[in-house]
mmCIF file of C-alpha atoms in Angstrom:
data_model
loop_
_atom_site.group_PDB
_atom_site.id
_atom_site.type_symbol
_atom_site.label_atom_id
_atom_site.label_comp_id
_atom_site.label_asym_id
_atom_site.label_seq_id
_atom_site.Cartn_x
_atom_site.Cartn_y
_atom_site.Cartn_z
ATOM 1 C CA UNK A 1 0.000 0.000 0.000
ATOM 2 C CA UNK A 2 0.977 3.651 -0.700
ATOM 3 C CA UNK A 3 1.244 5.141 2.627
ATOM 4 C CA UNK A 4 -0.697 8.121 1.508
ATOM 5 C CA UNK A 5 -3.961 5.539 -0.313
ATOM 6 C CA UNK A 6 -6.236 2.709 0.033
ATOM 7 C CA UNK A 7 -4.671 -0.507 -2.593
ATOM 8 C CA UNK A 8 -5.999 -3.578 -3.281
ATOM 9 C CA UNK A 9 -5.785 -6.666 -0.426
ATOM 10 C CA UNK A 10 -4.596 -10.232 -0.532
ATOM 11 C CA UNK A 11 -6.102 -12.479 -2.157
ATOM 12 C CA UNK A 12 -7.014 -15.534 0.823
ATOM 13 C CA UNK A 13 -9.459 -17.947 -0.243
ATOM 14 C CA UNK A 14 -9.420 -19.938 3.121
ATOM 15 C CA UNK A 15 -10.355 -16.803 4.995
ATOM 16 C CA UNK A 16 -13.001 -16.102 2.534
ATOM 17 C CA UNK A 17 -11.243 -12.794 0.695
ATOM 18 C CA UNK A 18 -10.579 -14.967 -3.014
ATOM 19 C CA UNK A 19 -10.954 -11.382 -4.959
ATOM 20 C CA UNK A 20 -9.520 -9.097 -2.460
ATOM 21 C CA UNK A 21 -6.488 -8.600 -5.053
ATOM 22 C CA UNK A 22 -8.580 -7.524 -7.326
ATOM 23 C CA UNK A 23 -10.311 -5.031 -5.014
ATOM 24 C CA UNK A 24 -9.364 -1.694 -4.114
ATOM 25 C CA UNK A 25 -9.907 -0.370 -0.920
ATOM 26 C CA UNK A 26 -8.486 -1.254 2.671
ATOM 27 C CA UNK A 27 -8.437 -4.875 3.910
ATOM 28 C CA UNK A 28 -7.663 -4.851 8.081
ATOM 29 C CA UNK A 29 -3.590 -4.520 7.460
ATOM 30 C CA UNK A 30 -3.950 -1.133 5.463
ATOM 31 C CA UNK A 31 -6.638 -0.206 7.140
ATOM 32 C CA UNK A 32 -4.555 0.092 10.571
ATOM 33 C CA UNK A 33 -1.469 1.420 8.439
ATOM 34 C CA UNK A 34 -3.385 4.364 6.497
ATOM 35 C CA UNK A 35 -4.837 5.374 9.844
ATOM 36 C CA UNK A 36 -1.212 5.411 11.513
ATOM 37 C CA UNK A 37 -0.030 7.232 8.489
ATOM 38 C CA UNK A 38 -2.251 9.812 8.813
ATOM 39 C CA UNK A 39 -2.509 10.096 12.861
ATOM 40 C CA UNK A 40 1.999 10.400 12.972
ATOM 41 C CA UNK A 41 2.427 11.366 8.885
ATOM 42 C CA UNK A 42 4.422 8.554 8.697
ATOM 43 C CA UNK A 43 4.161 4.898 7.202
ATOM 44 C CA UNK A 44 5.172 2.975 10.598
ATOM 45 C CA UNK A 45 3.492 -0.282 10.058
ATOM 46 C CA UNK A 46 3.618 -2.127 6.708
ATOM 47 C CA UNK A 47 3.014 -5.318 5.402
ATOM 48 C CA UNK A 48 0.183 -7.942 6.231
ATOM 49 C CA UNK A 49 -1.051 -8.986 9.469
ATOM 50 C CA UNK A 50 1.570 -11.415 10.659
ATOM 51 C CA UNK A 51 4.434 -9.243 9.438
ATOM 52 C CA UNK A 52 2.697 -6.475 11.279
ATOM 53 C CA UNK A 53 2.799 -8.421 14.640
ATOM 54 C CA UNK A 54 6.320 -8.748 14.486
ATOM 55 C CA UNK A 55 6.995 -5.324 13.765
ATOM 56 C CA UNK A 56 10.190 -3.899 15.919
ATOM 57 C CA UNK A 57 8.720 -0.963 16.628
ATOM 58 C CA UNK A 58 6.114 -2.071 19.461
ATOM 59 C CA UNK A 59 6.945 -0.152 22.557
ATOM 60 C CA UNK A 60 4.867 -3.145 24.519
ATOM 61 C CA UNK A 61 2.990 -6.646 23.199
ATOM 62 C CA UNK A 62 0.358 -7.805 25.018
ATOM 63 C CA UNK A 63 -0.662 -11.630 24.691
ATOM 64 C CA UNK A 64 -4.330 -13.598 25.773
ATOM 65 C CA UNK A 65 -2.984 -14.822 28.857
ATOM 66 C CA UNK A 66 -2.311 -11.165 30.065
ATOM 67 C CA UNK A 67 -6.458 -10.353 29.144
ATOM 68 C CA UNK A 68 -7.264 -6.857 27.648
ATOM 69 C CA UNK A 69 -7.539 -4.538 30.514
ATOM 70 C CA UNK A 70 -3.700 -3.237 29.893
ATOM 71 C CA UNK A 71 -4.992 -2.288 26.104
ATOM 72 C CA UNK A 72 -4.955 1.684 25.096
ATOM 73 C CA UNK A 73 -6.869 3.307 22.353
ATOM 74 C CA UNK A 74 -4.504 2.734 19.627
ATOM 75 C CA UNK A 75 -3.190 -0.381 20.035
ATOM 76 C CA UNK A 76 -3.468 -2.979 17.642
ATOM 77 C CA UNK A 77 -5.215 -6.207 18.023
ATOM 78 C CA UNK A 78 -4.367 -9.128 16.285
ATOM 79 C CA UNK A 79 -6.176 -12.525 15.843
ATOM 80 C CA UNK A 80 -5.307 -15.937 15.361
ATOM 81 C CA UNK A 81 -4.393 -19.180 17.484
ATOM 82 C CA UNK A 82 -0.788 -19.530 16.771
ATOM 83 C CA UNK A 83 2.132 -16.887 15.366
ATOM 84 C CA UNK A 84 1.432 -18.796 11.814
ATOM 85 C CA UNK A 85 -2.172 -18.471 11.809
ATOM 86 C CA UNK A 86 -2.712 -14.771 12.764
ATOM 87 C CA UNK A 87 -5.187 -13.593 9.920
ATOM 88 C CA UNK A 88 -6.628 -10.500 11.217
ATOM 89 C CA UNK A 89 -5.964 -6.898 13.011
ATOM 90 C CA UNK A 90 -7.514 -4.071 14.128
ATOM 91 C CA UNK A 91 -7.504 -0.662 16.360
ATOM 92 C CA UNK A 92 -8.518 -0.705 19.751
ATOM 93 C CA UNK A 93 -10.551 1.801 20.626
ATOM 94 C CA UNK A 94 -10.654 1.557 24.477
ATOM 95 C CA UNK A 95 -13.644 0.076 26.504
ATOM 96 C CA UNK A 96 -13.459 -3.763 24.908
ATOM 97 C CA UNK A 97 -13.980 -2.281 21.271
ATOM 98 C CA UNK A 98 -12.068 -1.967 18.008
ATOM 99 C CA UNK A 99 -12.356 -0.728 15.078
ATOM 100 C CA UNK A 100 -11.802 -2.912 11.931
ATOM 101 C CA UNK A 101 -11.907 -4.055 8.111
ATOM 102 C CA UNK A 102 -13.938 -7.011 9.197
ATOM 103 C CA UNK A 103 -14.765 -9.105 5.645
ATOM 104 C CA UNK A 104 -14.380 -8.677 2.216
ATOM 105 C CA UNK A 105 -17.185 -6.383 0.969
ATOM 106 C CA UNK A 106 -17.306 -4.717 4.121
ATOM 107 C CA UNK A 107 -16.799 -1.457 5.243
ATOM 108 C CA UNK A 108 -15.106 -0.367 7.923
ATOM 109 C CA UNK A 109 -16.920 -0.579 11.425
ATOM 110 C CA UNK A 110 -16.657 -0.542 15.522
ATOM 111 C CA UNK A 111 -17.111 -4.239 16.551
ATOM 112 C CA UNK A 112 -16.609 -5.376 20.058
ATOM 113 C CA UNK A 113 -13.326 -7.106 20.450
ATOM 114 C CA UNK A 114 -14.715 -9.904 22.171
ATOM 115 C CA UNK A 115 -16.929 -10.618 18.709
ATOM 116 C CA UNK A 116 -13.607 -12.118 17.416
ATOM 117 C CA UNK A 117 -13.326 -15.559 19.515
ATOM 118 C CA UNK A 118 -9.075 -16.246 18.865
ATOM 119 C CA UNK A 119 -7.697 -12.777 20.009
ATOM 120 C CA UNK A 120 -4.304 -13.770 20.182
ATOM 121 C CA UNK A 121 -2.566 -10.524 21.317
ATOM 122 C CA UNK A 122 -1.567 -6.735 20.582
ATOM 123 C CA UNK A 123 1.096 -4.167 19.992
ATOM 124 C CA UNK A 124 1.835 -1.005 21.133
ATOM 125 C CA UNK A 125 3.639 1.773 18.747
ATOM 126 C CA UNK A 126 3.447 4.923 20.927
ATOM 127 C CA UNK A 127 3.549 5.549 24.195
ATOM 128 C CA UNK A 128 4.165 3.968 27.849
ATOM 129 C CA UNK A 129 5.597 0.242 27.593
ATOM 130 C CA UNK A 130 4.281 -2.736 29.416
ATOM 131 C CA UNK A 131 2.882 -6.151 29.083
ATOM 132 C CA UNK A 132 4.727 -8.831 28.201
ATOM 133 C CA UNK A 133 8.507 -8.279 28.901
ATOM 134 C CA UNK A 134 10.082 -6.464 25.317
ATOM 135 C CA UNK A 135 13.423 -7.323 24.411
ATOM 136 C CA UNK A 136 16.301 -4.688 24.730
ATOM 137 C CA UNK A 137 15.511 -2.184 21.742
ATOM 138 C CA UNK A 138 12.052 -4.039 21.205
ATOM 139 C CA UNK A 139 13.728 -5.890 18.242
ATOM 140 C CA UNK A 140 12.989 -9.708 17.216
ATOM 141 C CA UNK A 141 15.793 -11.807 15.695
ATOM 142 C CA UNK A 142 15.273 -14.441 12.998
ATOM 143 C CA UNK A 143 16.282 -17.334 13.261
ATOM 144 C CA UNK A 144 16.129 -20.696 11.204
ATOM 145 C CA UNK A 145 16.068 -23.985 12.521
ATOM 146 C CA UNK A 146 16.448 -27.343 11.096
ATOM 147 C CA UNK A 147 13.602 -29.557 12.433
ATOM 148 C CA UNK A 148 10.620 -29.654 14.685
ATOM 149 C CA UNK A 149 11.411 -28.445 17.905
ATOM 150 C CA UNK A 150 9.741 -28.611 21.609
ATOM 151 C CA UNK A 151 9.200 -25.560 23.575
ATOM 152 C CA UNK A 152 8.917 -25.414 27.447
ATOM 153 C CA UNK A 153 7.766 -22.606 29.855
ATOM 154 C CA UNK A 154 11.230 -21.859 31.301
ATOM 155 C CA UNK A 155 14.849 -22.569 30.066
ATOM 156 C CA UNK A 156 15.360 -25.448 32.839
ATOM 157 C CA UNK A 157 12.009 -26.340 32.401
ATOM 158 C CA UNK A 158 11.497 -30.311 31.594
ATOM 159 C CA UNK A 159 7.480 -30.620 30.622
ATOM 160 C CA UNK A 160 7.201 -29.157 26.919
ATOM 161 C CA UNK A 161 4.136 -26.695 26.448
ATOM 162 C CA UNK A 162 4.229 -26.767 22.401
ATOM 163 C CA UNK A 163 6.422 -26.824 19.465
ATOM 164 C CA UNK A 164 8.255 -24.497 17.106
ATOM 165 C CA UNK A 165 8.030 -25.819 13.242
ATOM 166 C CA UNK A 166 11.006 -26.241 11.283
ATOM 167 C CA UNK A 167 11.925 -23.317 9.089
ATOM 168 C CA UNK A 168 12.454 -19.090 9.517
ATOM 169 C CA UNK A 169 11.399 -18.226 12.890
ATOM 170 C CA UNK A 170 11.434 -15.115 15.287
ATOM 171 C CA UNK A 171 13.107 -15.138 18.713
ATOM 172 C CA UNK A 172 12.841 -12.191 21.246
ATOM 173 C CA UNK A 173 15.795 -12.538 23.669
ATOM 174 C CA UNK A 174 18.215 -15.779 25.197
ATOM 175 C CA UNK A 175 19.214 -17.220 28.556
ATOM 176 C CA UNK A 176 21.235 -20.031 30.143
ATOM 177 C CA UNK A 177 19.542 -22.996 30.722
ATOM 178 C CA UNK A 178 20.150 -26.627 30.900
ATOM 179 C CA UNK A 179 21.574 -28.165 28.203
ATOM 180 C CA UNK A 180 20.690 -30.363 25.560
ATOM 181 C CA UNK A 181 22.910 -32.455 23.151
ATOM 182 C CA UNK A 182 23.464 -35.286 20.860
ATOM 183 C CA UNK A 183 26.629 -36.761 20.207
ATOM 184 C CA UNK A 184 28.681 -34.041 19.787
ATOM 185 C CA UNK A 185 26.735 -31.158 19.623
ATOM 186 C CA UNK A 186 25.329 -29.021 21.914
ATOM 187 C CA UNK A 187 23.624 -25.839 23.212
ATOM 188 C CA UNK A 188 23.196 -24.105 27.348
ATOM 189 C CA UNK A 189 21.367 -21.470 25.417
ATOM 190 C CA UNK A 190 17.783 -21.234 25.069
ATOM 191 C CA UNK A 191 15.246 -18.658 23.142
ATOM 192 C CA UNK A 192 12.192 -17.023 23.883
ATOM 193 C CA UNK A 193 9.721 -17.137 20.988
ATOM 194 C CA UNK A 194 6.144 -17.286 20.063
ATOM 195 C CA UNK A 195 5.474 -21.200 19.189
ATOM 196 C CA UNK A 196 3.445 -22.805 16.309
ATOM 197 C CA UNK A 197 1.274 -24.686 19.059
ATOM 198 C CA UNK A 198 0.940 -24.003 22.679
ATOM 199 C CA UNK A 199 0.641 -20.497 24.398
ATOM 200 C CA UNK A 200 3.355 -17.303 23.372
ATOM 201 C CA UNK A 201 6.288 -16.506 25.289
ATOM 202 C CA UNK A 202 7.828 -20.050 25.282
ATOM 203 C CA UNK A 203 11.540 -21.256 25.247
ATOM 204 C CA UNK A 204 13.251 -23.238 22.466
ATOM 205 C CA UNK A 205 17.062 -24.568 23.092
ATOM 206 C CA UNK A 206 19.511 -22.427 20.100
ATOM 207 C CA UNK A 207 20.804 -26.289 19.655
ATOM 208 C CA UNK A 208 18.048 -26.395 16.887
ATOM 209 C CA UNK A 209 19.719 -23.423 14.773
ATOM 210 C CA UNK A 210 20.755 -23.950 11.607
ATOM 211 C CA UNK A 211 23.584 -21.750 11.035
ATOM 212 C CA UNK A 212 25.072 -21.743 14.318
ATOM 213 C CA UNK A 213 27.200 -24.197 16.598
ATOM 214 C CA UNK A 214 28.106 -25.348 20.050
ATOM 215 C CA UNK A 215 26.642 -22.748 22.709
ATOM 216 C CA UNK A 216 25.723 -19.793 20.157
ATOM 217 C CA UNK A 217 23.106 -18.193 20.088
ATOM 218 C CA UNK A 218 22.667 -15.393 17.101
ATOM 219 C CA UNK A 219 20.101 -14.425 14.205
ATOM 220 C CA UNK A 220 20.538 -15.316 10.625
ATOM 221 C CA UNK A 221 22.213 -12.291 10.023
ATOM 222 C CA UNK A 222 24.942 -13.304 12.914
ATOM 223 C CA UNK A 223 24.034 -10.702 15.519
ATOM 224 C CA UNK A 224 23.959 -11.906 18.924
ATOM 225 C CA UNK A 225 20.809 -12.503 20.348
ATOM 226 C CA UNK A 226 20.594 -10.329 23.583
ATOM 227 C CA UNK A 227 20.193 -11.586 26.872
ATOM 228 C CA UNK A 228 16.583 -11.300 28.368
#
């Protein structure tokens, strides 16, 4: 999208939007980025939904588990059950409603938030921090890893809680932990990141990067992931 226009959507058949390419107009991602551009006069948050999430500019992220009561007008509101599936955003507008893009066809409306059933979590661009703890600069790190990998509440933790799929995947910060190993090979450091399956804010051992070896821990472009 121009920063300064409405453009066409995406095109997502299982969500019910198979002509939204062909459509001009704002779908929920540029609906949220026009109205940023024209609150600040600047474009601050591109690209679809799950790219928006991500975004390293969010002062605070909020997730389900920490409800919506620490939400400002402003925020942004994303839905979805997993990091992967997140399909939909919108503004918060303060007392439990939003406003939103909500179907293709549809014009832009106030719903209540709690209309949407898989609220998954929300950012903050402006203003006081808080929620769910940021990492130093509020920047995510990707990351690929080479297979499947379990996830666990803390970074000595034992019980997994979910699992991180194989592939390009975001990580907010690292700690020591217990190790894990396999013949040779081996990693003390462990990731926080938002798994495929099972609640956000999970751990992941950096033995499953790709790129990297024995007890490092750094993004595909070879920064060092910061401590937490």
């Amino acid at each position: 999208m121009g920063s300064r226009a409405p453009r066409t959507g995406s095109a997502t058949p299982p969500n019910g939007a198979p002509n939204d390419c062909h459509v001009r107009g704002l779908d929920c991602s540029g609906m949220v980025r026009y109205a940023y551009y024209l609150a600040v006069g600047s474009d601050v948050i591109n690209g679809v939904t799950r790219t928006q999430w991500t975004s390293s500019r969010a002062v605070a992220r909020f997730y389900r588990s920490d409800g919506t009561a620490p939400l400002l007008p402003g925020d942004l509101v994303f839905f979805g059950n997993t990091p992967s599936t997140i399909h939909h955003v919108a503004m918060y507008l303060g007392q439990g409603y939003i406003a939103e893009a909500p179907y293709s066809g549809g014009h832009v409306q106030v719903s209540a938030l709690s209309s949407h059933g898989d609220y998954y979590g929300a950012i903050r661009l402006y203003g006081p921090g808080g929620g769910s703890p940021e990492p130093p600069g509020g920047s995510l790190y990707w990351v690929d890893t080479f297979a499947d990998a379990p996830v666990y509440g803390s970074p000595t933790g034992t019980s997994g809680t979910g699992t991180l799929r194989k592939g390009t995947n975001y990580v907010f910060c690292k700690a020591w932990g217990r190790e894990v190993r396999s013949g040779s090979s081996f990693n003390h450091w462990w990731l926080k990141t938002d798994p495929d399956a099972g609640p956000a804010g999970q751990w992941v051992s950096a033995y499953y990067l790709s790129k990297w070896g024995n007890d490092v821990a750094k993004g595909n472009n070879g920064t060092v992931v910061p401590d937490c």
